[in-house]
Amino acid sequence: MSRISLRRLRQDPHIRALTRETRPHPEQFIQPLFVVEGLKERETIPGLTGVYRDTPESLLAQIESDLAAGVSKFLLFGVPTAHATHAISWAFTSSQIAAIKKRFGKRVWLAVDVCLCSSTPHGHCGVLNPEGDHLDNARSVEELVAAAVAYAREGADCVAPSDMMDGRIGAIRRALDDNGLERTVLMSYAAKFHSTFYGPFRVAADSAPKGANALGDRSSYQIDPARPGDALQSVQRDVAEGADILMVKPGMPYLDVLADLSARFPQPWAVYEVSGEYASIELMAEQGLTDRVKAHREAWTGLVRAGASLIISYGARHAREWLQS
Ligand code: PBG
């Protein structure tokens, strides 16, 4: 009996290229953007090389240069100066959406994150109950609906609630439709886990839980890392409530969840390669411990192999270059 050689198809770049089953493509990528009210000059973000906390002016310049480089899909996070516990104003982020759409129109596809955490004094993703030990679901959903409608009115192509309140997908879909915004795409952060990999983002979006309230961290509303069944239920509900696109977040520690859910549900799957995942590669590369480009390519290949068709990555603006080199 001859020995089976699996190395025959690994021996040169031609046969390796021909036998590959998965190829992340630059068209799949969405670039996150942060725009900060009252900022004088744009700021770098620890761990997120090449990503900025932009001013309203530098934001438009950044999009202009991204478009020139072939990057046209974005996920916007607005960071307003004003903070409120309820009846939150969405004016700052809305004005940024309007400015982007006025300047670039349909040349950009603009998704906007819908959440309270950058707008509340306590940094939680909803409205606290009077005891401060739980988020009030109904009142939080009211705020989220107002944000989503405001953003869609200014021309957001997609709204993406990341708060994890119950029933927000259905409530947002109904409100969009009632306001003549039936074309606005709804992307649900359906399988969003309570993760330690959100660190650099919380610096960028000024959204870390803070101050004295009994709630503490986000574990009472985000999914426990050891509860894939909770993620499945969350996805089932969001599908029933009308989500167009579903998401797993973070990516790399949850590839099993992404593979399982994307095999079960025919909806398009997004994955969020979150700030800490991206930063861990950047920081390794800075220390000479890995090859930056190859490491990102390997991580992205894993995300696509597990079933993602949309990839939200801080490296989206480099995808063309990194995937072709
Ligand atoms: C806010 C939100 C978070 C992220 C996206 N939207 C942070 C959090 O839930 O604490 C994380 C993104 C990242 O780390 O890149 N609700």
Coordinates of C-alpha atoms and ligand atoms in Angstrom, one line a residue:
M1 CA 0.0 0.0 0.0
S2 CA 1.4 3.4 -1.0
R3 CA 1.6 6.0 1.7
I4 CA -1.0 8.8 1.3
S5 CA 0.8 12.1 0.8
L6 CA -1.0 15.2 1.8
R7 CA 2.1 17.2 1.2
R8 CA 1.8 16.7 -2.6
L9 CA -0.7 19.5 -2.7
R10 CA 1.3 21.8 -0.4
Q11 CA 4.5 21.7 -2.3
D12 CA 4.4 25.0 -4.4
P13 CA 2.5 28.3 -4.4
H14 CA 0.6 27.3 -7.6
I15 CA -1.0 24.2 -6.2
R16 CA -1.6 25.8 -2.8
A17 CA -3.5 28.7 -4.5
L18 CA -5.5 26.3 -6.7
T19 CA -6.6 24.2 -3.7
R20 CA -7.7 27.0 -1.3
E21 CA -11.3 26.9 -0.4
T22 CA -11.6 30.2 1.4
R23 CA -10.6 33.6 0.2
P24 CA -11.4 36.8 2.2
H25 CA -12.2 39.5 -0.4
P26 CA -11.8 43.3 0.1
E27 CA -15.5 43.7 -0.8
Q28 CA -16.5 41.9 2.3
F29 CA -15.1 44.5 4.7
I30 CA -16.6 47.3 6.8
Q31 CA -14.4 50.0 8.3
P32 CA -15.4 51.3 11.8
L33 CA -15.2 55.1 12.2
F34 CA -15.2 57.2 15.4
V35 CA -16.3 60.8 15.4
V36 CA -15.9 62.8 18.6
E37 CA -17.8 66.1 19.3
G38 CA -15.7 69.0 20.4
L39 CA -12.4 67.4 19.6
K40 CA -9.8 69.9 18.2
E41 CA -7.4 67.4 16.5
R42 CA -7.9 63.8 15.7
E43 CA -6.4 61.3 18.2
T44 CA -4.8 57.9 17.8
I45 CA -6.3 55.0 19.8
P46 CA -4.0 52.7 21.9
G47 CA -3.6 49.3 20.1
L48 CA -5.6 50.4 17.0
T49 CA -2.9 51.5 14.6
G50 CA -4.3 53.5 11.7
V51 CA -7.6 54.1 13.4
Y52 CA -8.5 57.5 14.9
R53 CA -10.9 59.4 17.0
D54 CA -11.8 61.8 14.3
T55 CA -13.1 65.4 14.5
P56 CA -16.1 66.1 12.2
E57 CA -13.6 67.7 9.7
S58 CA -11.0 64.9 9.8
L59 CA -13.8 62.3 9.5
L60 CA -14.7 63.6 6.0
A61 CA -11.1 63.7 5.0
Q62 CA -10.6 60.2 6.2
I63 CA -13.6 58.9 4.2
E64 CA -12.4 60.8 1.2
S65 CA -9.0 59.0 1.3
D66 CA -10.7 55.7 2.1
L67 CA -12.9 56.1 -1.0
A68 CA -9.8 56.9 -3.1
A69 CA -8.3 53.6 -1.8
G70 CA -11.5 51.7 -2.8
V71 CA -13.0 51.4 0.7
S72 CA -16.7 52.5 0.7
K73 CA -18.5 50.7 3.6
F74 CA -18.4 52.0 7.1
L75 CA -19.7 51.5 10.6
L76 CA -20.0 54.9 12.4
F77 CA -19.7 55.5 16.1
G78 CA -20.7 59.0 17.3
V79 CA -19.2 60.2 20.6
P80 CA -21.2 63.2 21.8
T81 CA -20.2 65.7 24.5
A82 CA -23.6 65.7 26.2
H83 CA -24.5 62.9 28.5
A84 CA -28.0 62.1 29.9
T85 CA -29.6 59.2 31.7
H86 CA -32.7 59.3 29.5
A87 CA -34.3 61.4 26.8
I88 CA -30.9 61.4 25.1
S89 CA -30.2 63.7 22.2
W90 CA -29.0 62.0 19.1
A91 CA -28.3 65.3 17.4
F92 CA -24.5 65.0 17.2
T93 CA -24.3 61.6 15.5
S94 CA -27.3 62.5 13.3
S95 CA -25.5 65.7 12.1
Q96 CA -22.4 63.6 11.2
I97 CA -24.5 61.2 9.2
A98 CA -26.1 64.1 7.4
A99 CA -22.7 65.6 6.6
I100 CA -21.3 62.3 5.3
K101 CA -24.4 61.8 3.1
K102 CA -24.4 65.3 1.8
R103 CA -20.7 65.1 0.8
F104 CA -20.6 61.5 -0.5
G105 CA -24.2 60.4 -1.1
K106 CA -24.5 56.8 -2.5
R107 CA -20.7 56.5 -2.9
V108 CA -20.6 55.3 0.7
W109 CA -22.6 52.6 2.4
L110 CA -23.1 53.9 5.9
A111 CA -24.0 51.7 8.9
V112 CA -24.4 53.4 12.2
D113 CA -24.1 51.8 15.7
V114 CA -27.1 52.3 17.8
C115 CA -26.4 52.3 21.5
L116 CA -26.6 54.4 24.7
C117 CA -23.2 53.7 26.2
S118 CA -21.4 56.7 24.7
S119 CA -24.3 59.0 25.7
T120 CA -25.0 58.0 29.3
P121 CA -23.1 59.4 32.3
H122 CA -22.7 55.8 33.7
G123 CA -21.5 54.3 30.4
H124 CA -24.1 51.5 30.3
C125 CA -26.0 50.6 27.2
G126 CA -29.4 51.5 28.5
V127 CA -31.5 53.4 31.0
L128 CA -30.9 52.4 34.6
N129 CA -33.7 51.5 37.0
P130 CA -34.0 53.8 40.1
E131 CA -32.1 51.2 42.2
G132 CA -29.2 51.3 39.7
D133 CA -28.9 47.6 39.6
H134 CA -30.6 46.7 36.3
L135 CA -31.3 48.2 32.9
D136 CA -34.9 49.1 32.4
N137 CA -35.7 47.3 29.2
A138 CA -38.8 49.2 28.0
R139 CA -37.3 52.6 28.6
S140 CA -34.0 51.6 27.0
V141 CA -35.8 50.4 23.9
E142 CA -37.6 53.7 23.6
E143 CA -34.3 55.5 23.5
L144 CA -32.8 53.1 20.9
V145 CA -35.9 53.4 18.7
A146 CA -35.5 57.2 18.7
A147 CA -31.8 56.9 17.8
A148 CA -32.4 54.5 15.0
V149 CA -35.2 56.6 13.4
A150 CA -33.1 59.8 13.7
Y151 CA -30.1 58.1 12.1
A152 CA -32.2 56.5 9.3
R153 CA -33.8 59.9 8.6
E154 CA -30.4 61.5 8.0
G155 CA -29.7 58.7 5.4
A156 CA -28.0 55.9 7.3
D157 CA -28.1 52.9 5.0
C158 CA -28.1 50.5 8.0
V159 CA -28.7 50.8 11.7
A160 CA -27.0 48.4 14.0
P161 CA -28.2 48.1 17.6
S162 CA -25.4 46.8 19.9
D163 CA -27.1 47.2 23.3
M164 CA -28.6 43.7 23.8
M165 CA -32.0 44.8 25.1
D166 CA -34.9 42.5 24.6
G167 CA -37.3 43.3 21.7
R168 CA -35.3 46.1 20.2
I169 CA -35.1 44.6 16.7
G170 CA -38.9 44.4 16.4
A171 CA -39.5 47.8 17.9
I172 CA -36.9 49.5 15.6
R173 CA -38.2 47.7 12.5
R174 CA -41.8 48.8 13.3
A175 CA -40.7 52.4 13.9
L176 CA -38.6 52.5 10.7
D177 CA -41.5 51.2 8.7
D178 CA -44.0 53.5 10.3
N179 CA -41.8 56.5 9.4
G180 CA -41.4 55.6 5.7
L181 CA -37.9 54.2 6.3
E182 CA -38.6 50.7 5.1
R183 CA -35.4 50.6 3.0
T184 CA -33.1 51.0 6.0
V185 CA -31.2 47.8 6.7
L186 CA -31.3 46.4 10.2
M187 CA -28.2 44.6 11.3
S188 CA -28.5 43.0 14.7
Y189 CA -25.6 42.4 17.1
A190 CA -27.5 39.2 17.9
A191 CA -24.8 37.1 19.3
K192 CA -22.8 39.6 21.2
F193 CA -20.8 38.2 24.1
H194 CA -19.7 39.8 27.4
S195 CA -16.1 40.0 26.4
T196 CA -12.8 41.3 27.7
F197 CA -11.7 42.1 24.1
Y198 CA -13.6 45.4 23.9
G199 CA -10.8 47.4 25.8
P200 CA -9.4 49.7 23.0
F201 CA -13.0 50.4 21.8
R202 CA -14.1 51.7 25.2
V203 CA -11.2 54.2 25.1
A204 CA -12.1 55.2 21.5
A205 CA -15.9 55.6 22.2
D206 CA -15.6 56.8 25.8
S207 CA -18.1 54.0 26.7
A208 CA -16.6 52.1 29.6
P209 CA -19.1 51.6 32.5
K210 CA -18.1 54.2 35.1
G211 CA -19.2 55.7 38.4
A212 CA -21.0 54.4 41.4
N213 CA -23.9 52.2 40.4
A214 CA -24.8 48.7 41.5
L215 CA -24.8 47.3 38.0
G216 CA -21.0 47.1 37.6
D217 CA -20.0 45.5 34.3
R218 CA -22.1 44.5 31.2
S219 CA -22.7 40.9 32.3
S220 CA -26.4 41.4 33.0
Y221 CA -27.2 42.2 29.4
Q222 CA -24.4 40.7 27.2
I223 CA -24.2 37.0 26.5
D224 CA -22.0 34.9 28.8
P225 CA -19.0 33.4 26.9
A226 CA -20.0 29.9 28.1
R227 CA -23.7 30.2 26.8
P228 CA -23.9 29.4 23.1
G229 CA -27.5 28.4 23.7
D230 CA -28.3 31.9 24.8
A231 CA -26.7 33.2 21.5
L232 CA -28.9 30.7 19.5
Q233 CA -32.0 32.0 21.3
S234 CA -31.0 35.6 20.7
V235 CA -30.6 34.9 17.0
Q236 CA -33.9 33.1 16.7
R237 CA -35.7 36.0 18.3
D238 CA -34.0 38.6 16.2
V239 CA -34.7 36.7 13.0
A240 CA -38.4 36.5 14.1
E241 CA -38.4 40.2 14.8
G242 CA -37.1 41.1 11.4
A243 CA -33.3 41.5 11.5
D244 CA -31.8 41.6 8.0
I245 CA -28.2 40.8 8.9
L246 CA -27.0 38.9 12.0
M247 CA -23.7 39.3 13.8
V248 CA -21.4 37.3 16.0
K249 CA -19.1 39.4 18.1
P250 CA -16.2 39.1 19.0
G251 CA -14.9 36.9 16.2
M252 CA -11.9 34.7 17.0
P253 CA -12.9 33.4 20.4
Y254 CA -16.4 32.6 19.0
L255 CA -15.7 30.9 15.7
D256 CA -17.6 27.8 16.8
V257 CA -20.6 29.9 17.4
L258 CA -20.3 31.6 14.1
A259 CA -19.9 28.3 12.3
D260 CA -22.9 26.8 14.0
L261 CA -25.2 29.7 13.7
S262 CA -24.3 30.5 10.1
A263 CA -25.1 26.9 9.1
R264 CA -28.5 27.1 10.8
F265 CA -29.7 30.5 9.5
P266 CA -29.8 31.6 5.9
Q267 CA -29.5 35.3 6.7
P268 CA -26.2 37.0 5.9
W269 CA -23.7 36.7 8.7
A270 CA -21.5 39.5 9.9
V271 CA -18.6 39.1 12.3
Y272 CA -17.1 41.9 14.3
E273 CA -13.3 41.4 14.7
V274 CA -13.3 43.6 17.8
S275 CA -10.8 46.1 19.0
G276 CA -9.0 43.7 21.3
E277 CA -8.6 41.1 18.7
Y278 CA -7.3 43.5 16.2
A279 CA -5.0 45.1 18.8
S280 CA -3.5 41.8 19.9
I281 CA -2.1 41.3 16.4
E282 CA -0.9 44.9 16.2
L283 CA 0.8 44.6 19.6
M284 CA 2.5 41.3 18.7
A285 CA 3.7 42.7 15.4
E286 CA 5.1 45.8 17.2
Q287 CA 7.1 43.5 19.5
G288 CA 8.4 41.6 16.5
L289 CA 6.5 38.5 17.5
T290 CA 4.5 38.0 14.4
D291 CA 4.2 39.2 10.8
R292 CA 1.5 41.8 10.9
V293 CA 0.0 41.3 7.4
K294 CA 0.1 37.5 7.5
A295 CA -1.4 37.4 10.9
H296 CA -4.3 39.6 9.9
R297 CA -4.8 37.5 6.8
E298 CA -4.9 34.3 8.8
A299 CA -7.4 35.8 11.3
W300 CA -9.7 37.0 8.4
T301 CA -9.4 33.6 6.7
G302 CA -10.7 32.0 9.9
L303 CA -13.7 34.4 10.0
V304 CA -14.7 33.6 6.5
R305 CA -14.1 29.9 6.9
A306 CA -16.5 29.9 9.9
G307 CA -19.2 31.4 7.7
A308 CA -19.0 35.2 7.8
S309 CA -19.8 37.2 4.6
L310 CA -19.4 40.6 6.2
I311 CA -16.3 41.4 8.2
I312 CA -16.2 44.5 10.5
S313 CA -12.5 45.0 11.0
Y314 CA -10.3 47.9 12.1
G315 CA -8.0 46.8 9.3
A316 CA -10.7 47.1 6.6
R317 CA -9.0 50.0 4.9
H318 CA -5.9 47.8 4.4
A319 CA -7.8 44.8 3.2
R320 CA -7.0 45.3 -0.5
E321 CA -3.3 45.7 0.1
W322 CA -3.0 43.0 2.7
L323 CA -5.0 40.3 0.9
Q324 CA -3.1 40.8 -2.3
S325 CA 0.4 41.0 -1.0
Ligands
PBG1 C1 -21.2 49.4 22.4 C2 -20.3 48.7 21.6 C3 -19.1 48.0 22.0 C4 -18.5 47.6 20.9 C5 -19.3 47.9 19.8 N1 -20.4 48.6 20.3 C6 -18.5 47.9 23.3 C7 -19.2 47.2 24.4 O1 -20.2 46.5 24.2 O2 -18.7 47.3 25.5 C8 -17.2 46.9 20.8 C9 -16.4 47.0 19.6 C10 -14.9 46.7 19.7 O3 -14.4 46.3 20.8 O4 -14.3 46.9 18.7 N2 -22.4 48.8 22.8

